[in-house]
């Protein structure tokens, strides 16, 4: 088998049996959609959706100095994360550029699971391995040890409750606990990338199909549907969540992306990129570079990544993500624009769509916030 052949998740045959349209994503053959992207999107917003996210990269860090290593390697204060809790953070280069955004779960006193984006899993693994030098800690590639299934949407707590006796009511957002779901051992995490309540279930690949089928059956009466990566993208876009390779890149620091809050200068000791990030923080305060904003179309034309944002005939920014919003019923985009045009309601802002300057309204992110 050629090394260029796409990788398949444990649920590959199941996706095909459901008639999924498959696509190559970061070297994995993944379901793009099963039917209508819009229907899948609205199911997550109003009922529930089931996702295969087994392409994500799990990396386990263990040992007496696991916390110290992660504090040095990442920009967040990982040592302060309690057992059973999770934290959104980033791994940066020495120059402050973002290598990836991550979720780190503290599974035990000296054991952490770092979840990287599929496209960056090897980069993150290599960086952590290199940065572990001199620490009494082990970095282990666990990408093949897990399948990851997410159930997202307002009906997801009820669906999961019918299959587990784990204390879901006590499980806070960004927390995880080991439990049994439909007879399958899982790490049950209350995390997600849709803007809705939901859970991500880390299980052994051999158990993935059994769990998927159990969730499908339990969710059928309340409208759960299988969902592909396409609606995952429009859901995260409405929720104003950044996507690596679009809003986040090595040429940007967390401060450029408006996510400076993830950088914890107050933690003890040095960390990779500290000096560059201190300078970036100062720059962002005095003279902010371009600011990440939301744009809502006045017309019907859809902006795409890379399109320029204009005002009075001058280029003032660039679209990083754009799509029709099923919830708003209009095209939306996330873009970096000059600070002078970043305030919500800024007049005269448009997107250059094939030579035509289409009017857009500047809004604060996110576009959509669920009712608690």
Coordinates of C-alpha atoms in Angstrom, one line a residue:
X1 CA 0.0 0.0 0.0
X2 CA 1.4 3.4 -1.0
X3 CA 2.1 5.8 1.8
X4 CA 0.0 8.3 -0.1
X5 CA -3.1 6.2 0.1
X6 CA -5.7 7.8 2.4
X7 CA -6.1 6.5 5.9
X8 CA -9.5 5.0 6.9
X9 CA -11.2 5.3 10.2
X10 CA -12.8 2.3 12.0
X11 CA -16.2 3.5 10.8
X12 CA -15.2 3.7 7.1
X13 CA -17.4 0.8 5.9
X14 CA -20.4 2.1 7.9
X15 CA -20.1 5.6 6.3
X16 CA -20.2 4.0 2.9
X17 CA -23.1 1.8 3.8
X18 CA -25.0 5.1 4.8
X19 CA -24.2 6.5 1.3
X20 CA -21.8 9.2 2.6
X21 CA -20.0 11.4 0.1
X22 CA -16.3 10.8 1.1
X23 CA -13.4 13.3 0.7
X24 CA -9.7 13.4 1.5
X25 CA -9.1 15.5 4.6
X26 CA -5.5 15.7 5.9
X27 CA -4.7 12.3 4.4
X28 CA -7.9 10.6 5.8
X29 CA -10.9 9.5 3.8
X30 CA -13.7 11.2 5.7
X31 CA -17.5 11.7 5.2
X32 CA -18.2 15.1 3.8
X33 CA -22.0 14.7 4.0
X34 CA -24.6 11.9 4.0
X35 CA -27.4 13.8 2.5
X36 CA -28.1 17.6 2.7
X37 CA -25.5 19.7 4.4
X38 CA -28.2 22.1 5.4
X39 CA -30.3 19.4 7.0
X40 CA -27.3 18.0 8.9
X41 CA -26.4 21.5 10.1
X42 CA -30.0 22.3 11.3
X43 CA -30.3 18.9 13.0
X44 CA -27.3 19.8 15.2
X45 CA -28.8 23.2 16.0
X46 CA -32.2 21.9 16.8
X47 CA -31.9 18.2 17.7
X48 CA -28.6 16.2 17.4
X49 CA -25.9 15.1 15.0
X50 CA -23.4 12.3 15.1
X51 CA -19.8 12.8 13.8
X52 CA -16.8 10.6 13.2
X53 CA -13.8 12.6 14.2
X54 CA -11.3 9.7 14.3
X55 CA -8.9 11.7 12.2
X56 CA -8.0 13.9 15.1
X57 CA -4.5 13.3 16.6
X58 CA -4.3 12.0 20.2
X59 CA -0.9 12.3 21.9
X60 CA -0.4 11.0 25.5
X61 CA 2.1 12.7 27.8
X62 CA 2.9 10.9 31.0
X63 CA 5.5 11.0 33.8
X64 CA 6.5 12.9 36.9
X65 CA 7.3 16.0 34.8
X66 CA 4.4 15.8 32.3
X67 CA 2.9 19.0 33.6
X68 CA 6.2 20.8 33.5
X69 CA 6.9 19.7 30.0
X70 CA 3.5 20.8 28.8
X71 CA 3.8 24.2 30.5
X72 CA 7.1 24.6 28.7
X73 CA 5.9 23.3 25.3
X74 CA 2.5 25.0 25.1
X75 CA 1.4 28.6 25.8
X76 CA -1.2 27.7 28.4
X77 CA -0.9 27.0 32.1
X78 CA -1.5 23.2 31.9
X79 CA -0.2 22.5 35.4
X80 CA -3.2 24.3 36.8
X81 CA -5.7 22.1 35.0
X82 CA -7.5 19.8 37.5
X83 CA -7.7 16.1 36.9
X84 CA -10.8 15.4 34.8
X85 CA -10.7 18.8 33.2
X86 CA -9.7 20.0 29.8
X87 CA -8.2 23.3 28.4
X88 CA -8.1 24.9 25.0
X89 CA -4.6 26.1 24.2
X90 CA -2.0 26.4 21.5
X91 CA 1.5 25.3 20.6
X92 CA 3.7 28.0 19.1
X93 CA 7.0 28.3 17.4
X94 CA 9.9 30.2 19.0
X95 CA 8.8 33.3 16.9
X96 CA 5.3 33.1 18.3
X97 CA 3.7 31.7 15.1
X98 CA 0.9 29.2 15.8
X99 CA 1.8 25.6 15.0
X100 CA -1.7 24.3 16.1
X101 CA -4.6 24.9 18.5
X102 CA -5.2 22.0 20.9
X103 CA -7.4 20.6 23.6
X104 CA -5.4 19.1 26.5
X105 CA -7.2 16.7 28.9
X106 CA -5.7 15.9 32.3
X107 CA -6.6 12.2 32.7
X108 CA -4.7 11.6 35.9
X109 CA -2.1 13.3 38.2
X110 CA 0.7 12.6 35.7
X111 CA -1.2 11.8 32.5
X112 CA -2.4 14.1 29.9
X113 CA -4.0 13.7 26.4
X114 CA -3.2 16.3 23.9
X115 CA -5.7 16.4 20.9
X116 CA -4.2 18.0 17.8
X117 CA -5.9 18.8 14.4
X118 CA -5.5 16.0 11.9
X119 CA -3.4 18.1 9.5
X120 CA -1.0 19.0 12.3
X121 CA -0.8 15.8 14.4
X122 CA 2.6 14.8 13.2
X123 CA 4.0 18.4 13.6
X124 CA 2.7 18.6 17.1
X125 CA 4.0 15.1 18.0
X126 CA 7.4 16.0 16.6
X127 CA 7.5 19.4 18.5
X128 CA 6.4 17.8 21.8
X129 CA 9.0 15.0 21.4
X130 CA 11.7 17.5 20.8
X131 CA 10.6 19.8 23.6
X132 CA 10.5 16.8 26.0
X133 CA 14.3 16.6 26.0
X134 CA 15.5 17.0 29.6
X135 CA 12.1 16.4 31.2
X136 CA 11.2 13.2 33.1
X137 CA 8.2 12.6 30.8
X138 CA 7.2 10.5 27.9
X139 CA 5.4 11.6 24.7
X140 CA 3.5 8.8 23.0
X141 CA 1.7 8.8 19.6
X142 CA -1.7 7.4 20.4
X143 CA -3.4 8.2 17.1
X144 CA -4.1 4.5 16.4
X145 CA -5.4 3.8 20.0
X146 CA -8.5 5.9 19.6
X147 CA -11.6 6.4 17.5
X148 CA -13.5 9.6 18.3
X149 CA -17.2 9.9 18.0
X150 CA -19.0 13.2 18.7
X151 CA -22.7 13.6 19.5
X152 CA -23.6 17.3 19.4
X153 CA -26.8 19.3 19.8
X154 CA -29.5 20.1 22.3
X155 CA -30.8 16.5 22.4
X156 CA -27.3 15.0 23.0
X157 CA -27.4 14.9 26.8
X158 CA -30.6 12.9 26.7
X159 CA -29.4 10.5 24.1
X160 CA -26.2 9.8 26.0
X161 CA -28.0 9.5 29.3
X162 CA -30.0 6.6 27.9
X163 CA -26.7 4.7 27.2
X164 CA -24.6 5.4 30.3
X165 CA -24.8 5.7 34.1
X166 CA -21.9 8.2 34.1
X167 CA -22.8 11.4 35.9
X168 CA -23.4 13.6 32.8
X169 CA -25.3 16.3 34.9
X170 CA -22.1 16.8 36.9
X171 CA -19.9 16.9 33.8
X172 CA -19.0 20.5 33.1
X173 CA -18.1 22.0 29.8
X174 CA -14.4 21.3 29.0
X175 CA -14.3 18.3 31.4
X176 CA -14.0 14.6 30.8
X177 CA -14.6 11.4 32.8
X178 CA -14.0 7.7 32.1
X179 CA -17.3 5.7 31.7
X180 CA -19.1 3.0 29.9
X181 CA -21.4 4.0 27.0
X182 CA -23.6 1.2 25.5
X183 CA -21.2 -1.3 27.2
X184 CA -18.1 0.4 25.6
X185 CA -15.3 1.9 27.7
X186 CA -15.0 5.6 26.8
X187 CA -13.5 8.9 27.8
X188 CA -16.6 11.0 27.8
X189 CA -15.7 14.7 27.2
X190 CA -18.1 17.6 27.2
X191 CA -16.4 19.4 24.4
X192 CA -17.2 20.1 20.7
X193 CA -16.8 22.4 17.7
X194 CA -20.4 23.3 16.9
X195 CA -21.5 26.0 19.3
X196 CA -23.9 23.5 20.8
X197 CA -23.9 21.4 24.0
X198 CA -22.5 18.0 23.2
X199 CA -20.0 15.2 23.9
X200 CA -16.9 13.7 22.4
X201 CA -16.3 10.0 23.1
X202 CA -12.8 8.6 22.8
X203 CA -13.0 4.8 22.4
X204 CA -11.0 1.9 21.1
X205 CA -11.3 1.6 17.3
X206 CA -12.7 -1.9 17.7
X207 CA -15.6 -0.5 19.7
X208 CA -16.4 2.4 17.4
X209 CA -19.0 0.7 15.2
X210 CA -20.9 -0.7 18.2
X211 CA -21.0 2.7 19.8
X212 CA -22.1 4.5 16.6
X213 CA -25.0 2.0 16.1
X214 CA -26.1 2.4 19.8
X215 CA -26.1 6.2 19.5
X216 CA -27.9 6.0 16.2
X217 CA -30.7 3.9 17.7
X218 CA -31.0 5.9 20.9
X219 CA -31.1 9.2 18.9
X220 CA -33.5 8.1 16.2
X221 CA -36.7 9.1 18.2
X222 CA -35.4 12.6 18.8
X223 CA -34.1 13.3 15.3
X224 CA -30.4 12.5 15.5
X225 CA -28.7 12.2 12.1
X226 CA -25.2 11.3 10.9
X227 CA -23.2 14.5 10.0
X228 CA -20.2 15.1 7.8
X229 CA -17.3 17.5 7.9
X230 CA -19.1 20.0 5.7
X231 CA -21.7 20.9 8.2
X232 CA -19.1 20.7 11.0
X233 CA -17.4 23.6 9.1
X234 CA -20.6 25.8 8.9
X235 CA -21.5 25.1 12.5
X236 CA -18.0 26.2 13.8
X237 CA -18.1 29.2 11.4
X238 CA -21.4 30.4 12.9
X239 CA -20.0 29.8 16.4
X240 CA -17.0 32.0 15.5
X241 CA -14.5 29.1 16.2
X242 CA -11.2 29.4 14.4
X243 CA -10.0 26.6 12.0
X244 CA -6.3 25.9 11.6
X245 CA -5.0 26.8 8.2
X246 CA -7.7 29.5 7.9
X247 CA -7.9 31.8 11.0
X248 CA -4.7 30.3 12.5
X249 CA -1.4 29.9 10.8
X250 CA 2.4 29.9 11.6
X251 CA 2.5 33.5 10.3
X252 CA 0.1 34.6 13.0
X253 CA 0.5 34.8 16.8
X254 CA -2.5 34.1 19.2
X255 CA -2.7 37.9 19.7
X256 CA -3.1 38.5 15.9
X257 CA -6.0 36.0 16.0
X258 CA -7.7 37.8 19.0
X259 CA -6.9 34.7 21.2
X260 CA -4.2 36.3 23.3
X261 CA -6.2 35.1 26.4
X262 CA -4.8 31.6 25.9
X263 CA -1.2 32.8 26.5
X264 CA -0.5 32.6 30.2
X265 CA 2.6 34.8 30.9
X266 CA 2.0 34.5 34.6
X267 CA 2.9 30.8 34.7
X268 CA 6.2 29.8 36.2
X269 CA 9.3 29.3 34.1
X270 CA 10.1 29.8 30.5
X271 CA 8.0 28.5 27.6
X272 CA 8.6 28.2 23.9
X273 CA 7.8 31.5 22.2
X274 CA 7.5 33.5 25.4
X275 CA 9.8 36.4 24.3
X276 CA 8.2 36.8 20.9
X277 CA 4.7 36.5 22.4
X278 CA 5.4 39.2 25.0
X279 CA 6.4 41.5 22.1
X280 CA 3.3 40.5 20.1
X281 CA 1.1 41.3 23.1
X282 CA 2.6 44.8 23.4
X283 CA 2.1 45.4 19.7
X284 CA -1.5 44.2 19.8
X285 CA -2.2 46.6 22.7
X286 CA -0.5 49.7 21.2
X287 CA -1.2 49.3 17.5
X288 CA -3.4 46.3 16.8
X289 CA -2.7 44.7 13.4
X290 CA -5.7 43.4 11.5
X291 CA -8.6 42.2 13.7
X292 CA -10.7 39.1 13.3
X293 CA -14.3 40.1 12.6
X294 CA -17.5 38.6 11.3
X295 CA -19.1 39.7 8.0
X296 CA -22.7 39.2 7.1
X297 CA -23.7 39.5 3.4
X298 CA -26.4 41.9 2.3
X299 CA -26.8 40.0 -0.9
X300 CA -26.6 36.3 -1.8
X301 CA -23.1 35.8 -3.1
X302 CA -20.9 33.6 -0.9
X303 CA -17.4 34.8 0.0
X304 CA -14.6 32.3 0.1
X305 CA -11.2 32.1 1.9
X306 CA -8.7 34.4 0.2
X307 CA -11.1 36.9 -1.1
X308 CA -10.2 40.5 -0.3
X309 CA -12.2 42.8 1.9
X310 CA -12.4 46.3 0.7
X311 CA -13.6 49.8 1.8
X312 CA -13.7 52.8 -0.5
X313 CA -11.9 50.9 -3.2
X314 CA -9.0 50.0 -0.9
X315 CA -8.0 46.6 0.3
X316 CA -8.5 46.5 4.1
X317 CA -8.4 42.7 4.8
X318 CA -8.9 39.2 3.7
X319 CA -11.6 36.5 4.2
X320 CA -10.3 33.4 6.0
X321 CA -13.6 31.4 6.0
X322 CA -16.9 31.9 4.3
X323 CA -20.1 29.9 3.6
X324 CA -23.9 30.2 3.5
X325 CA -25.2 30.2 7.0
X326 CA -28.2 27.9 7.4
X327 CA -29.1 29.5 10.7
X328 CA -29.0 33.1 9.5
X329 CA -30.2 32.4 6.0
X330 CA -27.4 34.6 4.6
X331 CA -23.8 34.1 3.5
X332 CA -21.3 34.9 6.3
X333 CA -17.5 35.1 6.6
X334 CA -14.7 35.5 9.1
X335 CA -12.0 37.9 8.0
X336 CA -9.0 39.8 9.2
X337 CA -9.5 43.5 8.6
X338 CA -7.6 46.7 9.4
X339 CA -8.4 47.9 13.0
X340 CA -9.9 51.1 11.6
X341 CA -12.7 49.1 10.0
X342 CA -13.1 46.4 12.6
X343 CA -15.9 48.0 14.8
X344 CA -19.3 46.4 14.4
X345 CA -21.4 48.4 12.0
X346 CA -18.3 49.9 10.2
X347 CA -19.7 51.5 7.0
X348 CA -18.8 50.9 3.4
X349 CA -17.2 47.5 3.9
X350 CA -17.4 45.0 1.1
X351 CA -15.9 41.7 -0.3
X352 CA -14.4 41.6 -3.7
X353 CA -16.2 38.6 -5.3
X354 CA -14.8 38.1 -8.8
X355 CA -14.4 41.8 -9.4
X356 CA -17.7 42.9 -7.9
X357 CA -17.6 44.7 -4.5
X358 CA -20.5 43.0 -2.6
X359 CA -21.7 44.9 0.6
X360 CA -21.1 43.3 3.9
X361 CA -22.0 44.2 7.5
X362 CA -19.2 44.0 10.1
X363 CA -20.3 42.2 13.2
X364 CA -18.7 40.9 16.4
X365 CA -18.1 37.2 16.6
X366 CA -19.7 34.8 17.1
X367 CA -22.6 34.9 14.6
X368 CA -24.5 32.4 16.7
X369 CA -24.7 31.7 20.5
X370 CA -26.9 29.0 21.8
X371 CA -29.5 29.7 24.5
X372 CA -28.2 28.3 27.7

